Amino acid sequence: MPAETWRLLDTGVADPYTNMAVDEAILLEHREGKTPPTLRFYAWQPPTISLGYFQQLEKEIDVVAVRERGLGLVRRLTGGRAVLHDKEVTYSVVAREDHPLMTGGIRPSYLRLAEALALGLRELGAPVEIASGRKGGQDEHTSAACFDAPSWYEITCGGRKLVGSAQTRKGGVVLQHGSIVIALNVDDLFAVLKMPSEAVRQRLKDKFYHQACGLEDILGRRVEGEEIKAGIARAFTRLYGLEFIRGELTDGEKGRLEELRAKYASKDWLERR
């Protein structure tokens, strides 16, 4: 694949509505040909539950518990299941559907991006693998939480999920974003998932510990976000010949943020399904 220039953004820490608004603003501006393909890194304050686009809020999330624990709550533009964004590096990739990384549909593009993510994490010493496909049926309420089982081409270590990603395609442009977990926060996640009983909650919580992990669990040391970001950017360069130029949001992207942020903060968007 010939070398090409991508933009590298590190937008730091922001509230959930801003984080989702920025991803969509990048998508919209790239669709209009105003920005290059972009790899973005970001983080969340407060720690936030993000709901998949098609999930039913009232069925799966205890909004009172979210508020009591001081967590944020937002619905993503992408599908998938609920994620607690806390001690992690969040990444997003935006490129056109006809870009070589994105051609062939969702599964081939997932695999290409997963290969770069996995290579970057291996550089840190994490012996990660790429899950080959979805597992069989789901039991009880496990469908509410993203990290309960690997789906297509997710990053795992010893069968435990480390990176969860989701993708959408709009107007010929792909947005994929995902969580690279540094340390799990299982207590807060399972406190806000609706369960039929406390016994079921505890059983699924115990099971979750065997199905998900964080980088600090794997490496047995403190892990800084900066080393994750640098390793992943290097991996994209090594695998796909991408040259990253550090940049900022454009005026066009910034100009979209107020309206998009209002959308993600609205009750209509949160409760839309």
mmCIF file with all atom_site columns, C-alpha atoms in Angstrom, residues 45-224:
data_model
loop_
_atom_site.group_PDB
_atom_site.id
_atom_site.type_symbol
_atom_site.label_atom_id
_atom_site.label_alt_id
_atom_site.label_comp_id
_atom_site.label_asym_id
_atom_site.label_entity_id
_atom_site.label_seq_id
_atom_site.pdbx_PDB_ins_code
_atom_site.Cartn_x
_atom_site.Cartn_y
_atom_site.Cartn_z
_atom_site.occupancy
_atom_site.B_iso_or_equiv
_atom_site.pdbx_formal_charge
_atom_site.auth_seq_id
_atom_site.auth_comp_id
_atom_site.auth_asym_id
_atom_site.auth_atom_id
_atom_site.pdbx_PDB_model_num
ATOM 1   C CA . GLN A 1 45  ? -14.657 12.922  32.068 1.00 0.00 ? 45  GLN A CA 1
ATOM 2   C CA . PRO A 1 46  ? -16.731 11.882  33.870 1.00 0.00 ? 46  PRO A CA 1
ATOM 3   C CA . PRO A 1 47  ? -16.413 8.123   33.285 1.00 0.00 ? 47  PRO A CA 1
ATOM 4   C CA . THR A 1 48  ? -19.272 7.401   30.930 1.00 0.00 ? 48  THR A CA 1
ATOM 5   C CA . ILE A 1 49  ? -21.601 4.652   29.817 1.00 0.00 ? 49  ILE A CA 1
ATOM 6   C CA . SER A 1 50  ? -21.971 4.756   26.042 1.00 0.00 ? 50  SER A CA 1
ATOM 7   C CA . LEU A 1 51  ? -24.999 2.978   24.674 1.00 0.00 ? 51  LEU A CA 1
ATOM 8   C CA . GLY A 1 52  ? -25.002 1.339   21.252 1.00 0.00 ? 52  GLY A CA 1
ATOM 9   C CA . TYR A 1 53  ? -27.154 3.041   18.623 1.00 0.00 ? 53  TYR A CA 1
ATOM 10  C CA . PHE A 1 54  ? -29.767 0.255   18.590 1.00 0.00 ? 54  PHE A CA 1
ATOM 11  C CA . GLN A 1 55  ? -29.906 -0.501  22.318 1.00 0.00 ? 55  GLN A CA 1
ATOM 12  C CA . GLN A 1 56  ? -33.024 0.202   24.364 1.00 0.00 ? 56  GLN A CA 1
ATOM 13  C CA . LEU A 1 57  ? -32.140 2.530   27.214 1.00 0.00 ? 57  LEU A CA 1
ATOM 14  C CA . GLU A 1 58  ? -35.116 1.736   29.421 1.00 0.00 ? 58  GLU A CA 1
ATOM 15  C CA . LYS A 1 59  ? -34.594 -2.003  29.039 1.00 0.00 ? 59  LYS A CA 1
ATOM 16  C CA . GLU A 1 60  ? -30.879 -2.197  29.708 1.00 0.00 ? 60  GLU A CA 1
ATOM 17  C CA . ILE A 1 61  ? -29.625 0.785   31.753 1.00 0.00 ? 61  ILE A CA 1
ATOM 18  C CA . ASP A 1 62  ? -30.582 1.935   35.261 1.00 0.00 ? 62  ASP A CA 1
ATOM 19  C CA . VAL A 1 63  ? -30.487 5.701   34.764 1.00 0.00 ? 63  VAL A CA 1
ATOM 20  C CA . VAL A 1 64  ? -30.868 6.394   38.497 1.00 0.00 ? 64  VAL A CA 1
ATOM 21  C CA . ALA A 1 65  ? -27.808 4.260   39.261 1.00 0.00 ? 65  ALA A CA 1
ATOM 22  C CA . VAL A 1 66  ? -25.857 6.092   36.563 1.00 0.00 ? 66  VAL A CA 1
ATOM 23  C CA . ARG A 1 67  ? -26.682 9.402   38.215 1.00 0.00 ? 67  ARG A CA 1
ATOM 24  C CA . GLU A 1 68  ? -25.965 8.149   41.733 1.00 0.00 ? 68  GLU A CA 1
ATOM 25  C CA . ARG A 1 69  ? -22.500 6.973   40.697 1.00 0.00 ? 69  ARG A CA 1
ATOM 26  C CA . GLY A 1 70  ? -21.668 10.234  38.975 1.00 0.00 ? 70  GLY A CA 1
ATOM 27  C CA . LEU A 1 71  ? -21.270 8.633   35.564 1.00 0.00 ? 71  LEU A CA 1
ATOM 28  C CA . GLY A 1 72  ? -22.014 10.143  32.188 1.00 0.00 ? 72  GLY A CA 1
ATOM 29  C CA . LEU A 1 73  ? -24.469 8.552   29.771 1.00 0.00 ? 73  LEU A CA 1
ATOM 30  C CA . VAL A 1 74  ? -24.579 8.967   25.994 1.00 0.00 ? 74  VAL A CA 1
ATOM 31  C CA . ARG A 1 75  ? -25.801 7.085   22.935 1.00 0.00 ? 75  ARG A CA 1
ATOM 32  C CA . ARG A 1 76  ? -23.206 6.424   20.241 1.00 0.00 ? 76  ARG A CA 1
ATOM 33  C CA . LEU A 1 77  ? -23.622 6.810   16.515 1.00 0.00 ? 77  LEU A CA 1
ATOM 34  C CA . THR A 1 78  ? -22.306 3.250   16.168 1.00 0.00 ? 78  THR A CA 1
ATOM 35  C CA . GLY A 1 79  ? -23.910 -0.055  17.069 1.00 0.00 ? 79  GLY A CA 1
ATOM 36  C CA . GLY A 1 80  ? -22.839 -2.615  19.623 1.00 0.00 ? 80  GLY A CA 1
ATOM 37  C CA . ARG A 1 81  ? -23.447 -2.905  23.320 1.00 0.00 ? 81  ARG A CA 1
ATOM 38  C CA . ALA A 1 82  ? -22.937 -0.746  26.387 1.00 0.00 ? 82  ALA A CA 1
ATOM 39  C CA . VAL A 1 83  ? -19.394 0.286   27.301 1.00 0.00 ? 83  VAL A CA 1
ATOM 40  C CA . LEU A 1 84  ? -18.067 1.983   30.419 1.00 0.00 ? 84  LEU A CA 1
ATOM 41  C CA . HIS A 1 85  ? -15.364 4.412   29.330 1.00 0.00 ? 85  HIS A CA 1
ATOM 42  C CA . ASP A 1 86  ? -13.102 4.993   32.307 1.00 0.00 ? 86  ASP A CA 1
ATOM 43  C CA . LYS A 1 87  ? -9.452  3.961   32.516 1.00 0.00 ? 87  LYS A CA 1
ATOM 44  C CA . GLU A 1 88  ? -8.818  3.555   28.811 1.00 0.00 ? 88  GLU A CA 1
ATOM 45  C CA . VAL A 1 89  ? -7.570  5.127   25.615 1.00 0.00 ? 89  VAL A CA 1
ATOM 46  C CA . THR A 1 90  ? -10.381 5.635   23.131 1.00 0.00 ? 90  THR A CA 1
ATOM 47  C CA . TYR A 1 91  ? -9.501  5.694   19.456 1.00 0.00 ? 91  TYR A CA 1
ATOM 48  C CA . SER A 1 92  ? -11.452 6.601   16.345 1.00 0.00 ? 92  SER A CA 1
ATOM 49  C CA . VAL A 1 93  ? -10.636 6.175   12.670 1.00 0.00 ? 93  VAL A CA 1
ATOM 50  C CA . VAL A 1 94  ? -12.411 8.073   9.889  1.00 0.00 ? 94  VAL A CA 1
ATOM 51  C CA . ALA A 1 95  ? -11.788 7.288   6.209  1.00 0.00 ? 95  ALA A CA 1
ATOM 52  C CA . ARG A 1 96  ? -13.784 6.828   3.030  1.00 0.00 ? 96  ARG A CA 1
ATOM 53  C CA . GLU A 1 97  ? -15.332 3.468   2.223  1.00 0.00 ? 97  GLU A CA 1
ATOM 54  C CA . ASP A 1 98  ? -13.192 3.207   -0.900 1.00 0.00 ? 98  ASP A CA 1
ATOM 55  C CA . HIS A 1 99  ? -9.961  3.652   1.071  1.00 0.00 ? 99  HIS A CA 1
ATOM 56  C CA . PRO A 1 100 ? -7.869  0.443   0.957  1.00 0.00 ? 100 PRO A CA 1
ATOM 57  C CA . LEU A 1 101 ? -8.237  0.018   4.727  1.00 0.00 ? 101 LEU A CA 1
ATOM 58  C CA . MET A 1 102 ? -12.026 0.109   4.472  1.00 0.00 ? 102 MET A CA 1
ATOM 59  C CA . THR A 1 103 ? -12.901 -1.739  1.261  1.00 0.00 ? 103 THR A CA 1
ATOM 60  C CA . GLY A 1 104 ? -14.740 -5.054  1.211  1.00 0.00 ? 104 GLY A CA 1
ATOM 61  C CA . GLY A 1 105 ? -17.299 -4.245  3.898  1.00 0.00 ? 105 GLY A CA 1
ATOM 62  C CA . ILE A 1 106 ? -17.362 -4.254  7.668  1.00 0.00 ? 106 ILE A CA 1
ATOM 63  C CA . ARG A 1 107 ? -15.559 -7.493  8.488  1.00 0.00 ? 107 ARG A CA 1
ATOM 64  C CA . PRO A 1 108 ? -12.496 -7.005  6.247  1.00 0.00 ? 108 PRO A CA 1
ATOM 65  C CA . SER A 1 109 ? -12.086 -3.429  7.469  1.00 0.00 ? 109 SER A CA 1
ATOM 66  C CA . TYR A 1 110 ? -12.445 -4.533  11.085 1.00 0.00 ? 110 TYR A CA 1
ATOM 67  C CA . LEU A 1 111 ? -9.674  -7.062  10.521 1.00 0.00 ? 111 LEU A CA 1
ATOM 68  C CA . ARG A 1 112 ? -7.295  -4.542  8.951  1.00 0.00 ? 112 ARG A CA 1
ATOM 69  C CA . LEU A 1 113 ? -7.793  -2.077  11.786 1.00 0.00 ? 113 LEU A CA 1
ATOM 70  C CA . ALA A 1 114 ? -7.549  -4.860  14.372 1.00 0.00 ? 114 ALA A CA 1
ATOM 71  C CA . GLU A 1 115 ? -4.207  -5.933  12.949 1.00 0.00 ? 115 GLU A CA 1
ATOM 72  C CA . ALA A 1 116 ? -2.805  -2.453  13.543 1.00 0.00 ? 116 ALA A CA 1
ATOM 73  C CA . LEU A 1 117 ? -4.274  -2.228  17.039 1.00 0.00 ? 117 LEU A CA 1
ATOM 74  C CA . ALA A 1 118 ? -2.893  -5.659  17.933 1.00 0.00 ? 118 ALA A CA 1
ATOM 75  C CA . LEU A 1 119 ? 0.562   -4.862  16.582 1.00 0.00 ? 119 LEU A CA 1
ATOM 76  C CA . GLY A 1 120 ? 0.661   -1.644  18.578 1.00 0.00 ? 120 GLY A CA 1
ATOM 77  C CA . LEU A 1 121 ? -0.274  -3.450  21.783 1.00 0.00 ? 121 LEU A CA 1
ATOM 78  C CA . ARG A 1 122 ? 2.253   -6.228  21.153 1.00 0.00 ? 122 ARG A CA 1
ATOM 79  C CA . GLU A 1 123 ? 4.933   -3.544  20.971 1.00 0.00 ? 123 GLU A CA 1
ATOM 80  C CA . LEU A 1 124 ? 4.068   -2.758  24.590 1.00 0.00 ? 124 LEU A CA 1
ATOM 81  C CA . GLY A 1 125 ? 4.600   -6.410  25.503 1.00 0.00 ? 125 GLY A CA 1
ATOM 82  C CA . ALA A 1 126 ? 0.955   -7.538  25.528 1.00 0.00 ? 126 ALA A CA 1
ATOM 83  C CA . PRO A 1 127 ? 0.580   -11.023 23.954 1.00 0.00 ? 127 PRO A CA 1
ATOM 84  C CA . VAL A 1 128 ? -2.714  -10.191 22.277 1.00 0.00 ? 128 VAL A CA 1
ATOM 85  C CA . GLU A 1 129 ? -4.625  -12.104 19.638 1.00 0.00 ? 129 GLU A CA 1
ATOM 86  C CA . ILE A 1 130 ? -7.380  -11.233 17.195 1.00 0.00 ? 130 ILE A CA 1
ATOM 87  C CA . ALA A 1 131 ? -10.620 -13.119 17.900 1.00 0.00 ? 131 ALA A CA 1
ATOM 88  C CA . SER A 1 132 ? -11.680 -14.945 14.747 1.00 0.00 ? 132 SER A CA 1
ATOM 89  C CA . GLY A 1 133 ? -15.422 -14.475 15.086 1.00 0.00 ? 133 GLY A CA 1
ATOM 90  C CA . ARG A 1 134 ? -18.551 -14.235 17.158 1.00 0.00 ? 134 ARG A CA 1
ATOM 91  C CA . LYS A 1 135 ? -19.309 -16.862 19.744 1.00 0.00 ? 135 LYS A CA 1
ATOM 92  C CA . GLY A 1 136 ? -22.558 -18.730 19.988 1.00 0.00 ? 136 GLY A CA 1
ATOM 93  C CA . GLY A 1 137 ? -25.736 -17.671 21.755 1.00 0.00 ? 137 GLY A CA 1
ATOM 94  C CA . GLN A 1 138 ? -25.971 -15.181 24.541 1.00 0.00 ? 138 GLN A CA 1
ATOM 95  C CA . ASP A 1 139 ? -27.302 -16.044 27.948 1.00 0.00 ? 139 ASP A CA 1
ATOM 96  C CA . GLU A 1 140 ? -29.603 -13.930 30.064 1.00 0.00 ? 140 GLU A CA 1
ATOM 97  C CA . HIS A 1 141 ? -28.636 -10.253 30.079 1.00 0.00 ? 141 HIS A CA 1
ATOM 98  C CA . THR A 1 142 ? -25.088 -10.516 28.746 1.00 0.00 ? 142 THR A CA 1
ATOM 99  C CA . SER A 1 143 ? -26.092 -8.673  25.569 1.00 0.00 ? 143 SER A CA 1
ATOM 100 C CA . ALA A 1 144 ? -26.179 -5.378  27.474 1.00 0.00 ? 144 ALA A CA 1
ATOM 101 C CA . ALA A 1 145 ? -22.413 -5.165  28.055 1.00 0.00 ? 145 ALA A CA 1
ATOM 102 C CA . CYS A 1 146 ? -19.872 -4.851  25.282 1.00 0.00 ? 146 CYS A CA 1
ATOM 103 C CA . PHE A 1 147 ? -16.980 -6.711  26.863 1.00 0.00 ? 147 PHE A CA 1
ATOM 104 C CA . ASP A 1 148 ? -18.803 -9.897  27.843 1.00 0.00 ? 148 ASP A CA 1
ATOM 105 C CA . ALA A 1 149 ? -17.575 -11.786 24.772 1.00 0.00 ? 149 ALA A CA 1
ATOM 106 C CA . PRO A 1 150 ? -15.429 -11.116 21.720 1.00 0.00 ? 150 PRO A CA 1
ATOM 107 C CA . SER A 1 151 ? -17.188 -10.382 18.443 1.00 0.00 ? 151 SER A CA 1
ATOM 108 C CA . TRP A 1 152 ? -15.666 -10.196 14.958 1.00 0.00 ? 152 TRP A CA 1
ATOM 109 C CA . TYR A 1 153 ? -11.941 -9.450  15.072 1.00 0.00 ? 153 TYR A CA 1
ATOM 110 C CA . GLU A 1 154 ? -11.776 -7.991  18.547 1.00 0.00 ? 154 GLU A CA 1
ATOM 111 C CA . ILE A 1 155 ? -8.475  -7.895  20.434 1.00 0.00 ? 155 ILE A CA 1
ATOM 112 C CA . THR A 1 156 ? -8.144  -10.492 23.190 1.00 0.00 ? 156 THR A CA 1
ATOM 113 C CA . CYS A 1 157 ? -5.507  -11.866 25.520 1.00 0.00 ? 157 CYS A CA 1
ATOM 114 C CA . GLY A 1 158 ? -5.896  -15.420 26.746 1.00 0.00 ? 158 GLY A CA 1
ATOM 115 C CA . GLY A 1 159 ? -9.484  -15.330 25.471 1.00 0.00 ? 159 GLY A CA 1
ATOM 116 C CA . ARG A 1 160 ? -10.291 -12.194 27.495 1.00 0.00 ? 160 ARG A CA 1
ATOM 117 C CA . LYS A 1 161 ? -11.406 -9.131  25.591 1.00 0.00 ? 161 LYS A CA 1
ATOM 118 C CA . LEU A 1 162 ? -9.121  -6.100  25.769 1.00 0.00 ? 162 LEU A CA 1
ATOM 119 C CA . VAL A 1 163 ? -10.366 -3.836  22.971 1.00 0.00 ? 163 VAL A CA 1
ATOM 120 C CA . GLY A 1 164 ? -13.993 -3.335  21.947 1.00 0.00 ? 164 GLY A CA 1
ATOM 121 C CA . SER A 1 165 ? -14.827 -1.528  18.702 1.00 0.00 ? 165 SER A CA 1
ATOM 122 C CA . ALA A 1 166 ? -17.897 -0.422  16.777 1.00 0.00 ? 166 ALA A CA 1
ATOM 123 C CA . GLN A 1 167 ? -18.356 0.912   13.269 1.00 0.00 ? 167 GLN A CA 1
ATOM 124 C CA . THR A 1 168 ? -20.822 2.896   11.191 1.00 0.00 ? 168 THR A CA 1
ATOM 125 C CA . ARG A 1 169 ? -20.861 3.894   7.515  1.00 0.00 ? 169 ARG A CA 1
ATOM 126 C CA . LYS A 1 170 ? -22.571 7.061   6.391  1.00 0.00 ? 170 LYS A CA 1
ATOM 127 C CA . GLY A 1 171 ? -22.431 8.854   3.057  1.00 0.00 ? 171 GLY A CA 1
ATOM 128 C CA . GLY A 1 172 ? -19.509 6.784   1.836  1.00 0.00 ? 172 GLY A CA 1
ATOM 129 C CA . VAL A 1 173 ? -17.439 7.364   4.979  1.00 0.00 ? 173 VAL A CA 1
ATOM 130 C CA . VAL A 1 174 ? -16.490 4.891   7.723  1.00 0.00 ? 174 VAL A CA 1
ATOM 131 C CA . LEU A 1 175 ? -16.252 5.796   11.396 1.00 0.00 ? 175 LEU A CA 1
ATOM 132 C CA . GLN A 1 176 ? -14.833 3.137   13.677 1.00 0.00 ? 176 GLN A CA 1
ATOM 133 C CA . HIS A 1 177 ? -14.128 3.845   17.306 1.00 0.00 ? 177 HIS A CA 1
ATOM 134 C CA . GLY A 1 178 ? -13.277 1.710   20.267 1.00 0.00 ? 178 GLY A CA 1
ATOM 135 C CA . SER A 1 179 ? -11.979 1.315   23.815 1.00 0.00 ? 179 SER A CA 1
ATOM 136 C CA . ILE A 1 180 ? -8.457  0.160   24.649 1.00 0.00 ? 180 ILE A CA 1
ATOM 137 C CA . VAL A 1 181 ? -8.830  -0.753  28.305 1.00 0.00 ? 181 VAL A CA 1
ATOM 138 C CA . ILE A 1 182 ? -6.046  0.086   30.730 1.00 0.00 ? 182 ILE A CA 1
ATOM 139 C CA . ALA A 1 183 ? -7.874  -1.097  33.864 1.00 0.00 ? 183 ALA A CA 1
ATOM 140 C CA . LEU A 1 184 ? -11.399 -2.488  34.222 1.00 0.00 ? 184 LEU A CA 1
ATOM 141 C CA . ASN A 1 185 ? -14.075 -0.785  36.297 1.00 0.00 ? 185 ASN A CA 1
ATOM 142 C CA . VAL A 1 186 ? -16.449 -3.686  36.701 1.00 0.00 ? 186 VAL A CA 1
ATOM 143 C CA . ASP A 1 187 ? -18.247 -2.392  39.800 1.00 0.00 ? 187 ASP A CA 1
ATOM 144 C CA . ASP A 1 188 ? -19.645 0.720   38.139 1.00 0.00 ? 188 ASP A CA 1
ATOM 145 C CA . LEU A 1 189 ? -20.542 -1.104  34.928 1.00 0.00 ? 189 LEU A CA 1
ATOM 146 C CA . PHE A 1 190 ? -22.556 -3.820  36.615 1.00 0.00 ? 190 PHE A CA 1
ATOM 147 C CA . ALA A 1 191 ? -24.176 -1.397  39.028 1.00 0.00 ? 191 ALA A CA 1
ATOM 148 C CA . VAL A 1 192 ? -25.927 0.357   36.123 1.00 0.00 ? 192 VAL A CA 1
ATOM 149 C CA . LEU A 1 193 ? -26.904 -2.623  33.959 1.00 0.00 ? 193 LEU A CA 1
ATOM 150 C CA . LYS A 1 194 ? -30.474 -3.724  34.589 1.00 0.00 ? 194 LYS A CA 1
ATOM 151 C CA . MET A 1 195 ? -30.694 -7.299  35.863 1.00 0.00 ? 195 MET A CA 1
ATOM 152 C CA . PRO A 1 196 ? -33.611 -9.495  36.884 1.00 0.00 ? 196 PRO A CA 1
ATOM 153 C CA . SER A 1 197 ? -32.081 -10.118 40.319 1.00 0.00 ? 197 SER A CA 1
ATOM 154 C CA . GLU A 1 198 ? -29.014 -9.384  42.411 1.00 0.00 ? 198 GLU A CA 1
ATOM 155 C CA . ALA A 1 199 ? -28.016 -13.051 42.167 1.00 0.00 ? 199 ALA A CA 1
ATOM 156 C CA . VAL A 1 200 ? -27.926 -12.807 38.381 1.00 0.00 ? 200 VAL A CA 1
ATOM 157 C CA . ARG A 1 201 ? -25.997 -9.529  38.601 1.00 0.00 ? 201 ARG A CA 1
ATOM 158 C CA . GLN A 1 202 ? -23.327 -11.116 40.812 1.00 0.00 ? 202 GLN A CA 1
ATOM 159 C CA . ARG A 1 203 ? -23.065 -14.238 38.662 1.00 0.00 ? 203 ARG A CA 1
ATOM 160 C CA . LEU A 1 204 ? -22.617 -12.253 35.458 1.00 0.00 ? 204 LEU A CA 1
ATOM 161 C CA . LYS A 1 205 ? -20.203 -9.880  37.163 1.00 0.00 ? 205 LYS A CA 1
ATOM 162 C CA . ASP A 1 206 ? -18.052 -12.819 38.270 1.00 0.00 ? 206 ASP A CA 1
ATOM 163 C CA . LYS A 1 207 ? -18.210 -14.237 34.752 1.00 0.00 ? 207 LYS A CA 1
ATOM 164 C CA . PHE A 1 208 ? -17.191 -10.894 33.278 1.00 0.00 ? 208 PHE A CA 1
ATOM 165 C CA . TYR A 1 209 ? -13.873 -10.981 35.125 1.00 0.00 ? 209 TYR A CA 1
ATOM 166 C CA . HIS A 1 210 ? -12.996 -14.075 33.088 1.00 0.00 ? 210 HIS A CA 1
ATOM 167 C CA . GLN A 1 211 ? -14.099 -12.521 29.787 1.00 0.00 ? 211 GLN A CA 1
ATOM 168 C CA . ALA A 1 212 ? -12.472 -9.088  29.876 1.00 0.00 ? 212 ALA A CA 1
ATOM 169 C CA . CYS A 1 213 ? -9.186  -7.586  30.963 1.00 0.00 ? 213 CYS A CA 1
ATOM 170 C CA . GLY A 1 214 ? -7.109  -4.421  30.994 1.00 0.00 ? 214 GLY A CA 1
ATOM 171 C CA . LEU A 1 215 ? -3.554  -3.801  29.860 1.00 0.00 ? 215 LEU A CA 1
ATOM 172 C CA . GLU A 1 216 ? -2.329  -3.381  33.413 1.00 0.00 ? 216 GLU A CA 1
ATOM 173 C CA . ASP A 1 217 ? -3.660  -6.875  34.227 1.00 0.00 ? 217 ASP A CA 1
ATOM 174 C CA . ILE A 1 218 ? -1.738  -8.314  31.305 1.00 0.00 ? 218 ILE A CA 1
ATOM 175 C CA . LEU A 1 219 ? 1.521   -6.422  31.720 1.00 0.00 ? 219 LEU A CA 1
ATOM 176 C CA . GLY A 1 220 ? 1.624   -6.317  35.515 1.00 0.00 ? 220 GLY A CA 1
ATOM 177 C CA . ARG A 1 221 ? 2.680   -2.680  35.536 1.00 0.00 ? 221 ARG A CA 1
ATOM 178 C CA . ARG A 1 222 ? 1.329   0.825   35.273 1.00 0.00 ? 222 ARG A CA 1
ATOM 179 C CA . VAL A 1 223 ? 0.421   1.730   31.699 1.00 0.00 ? 223 VAL A CA 1
ATOM 180 C CA . GLU A 1 224 ? 0.318   5.300   30.412 1.00 0.00 ? 224 GLU A CA 1
#
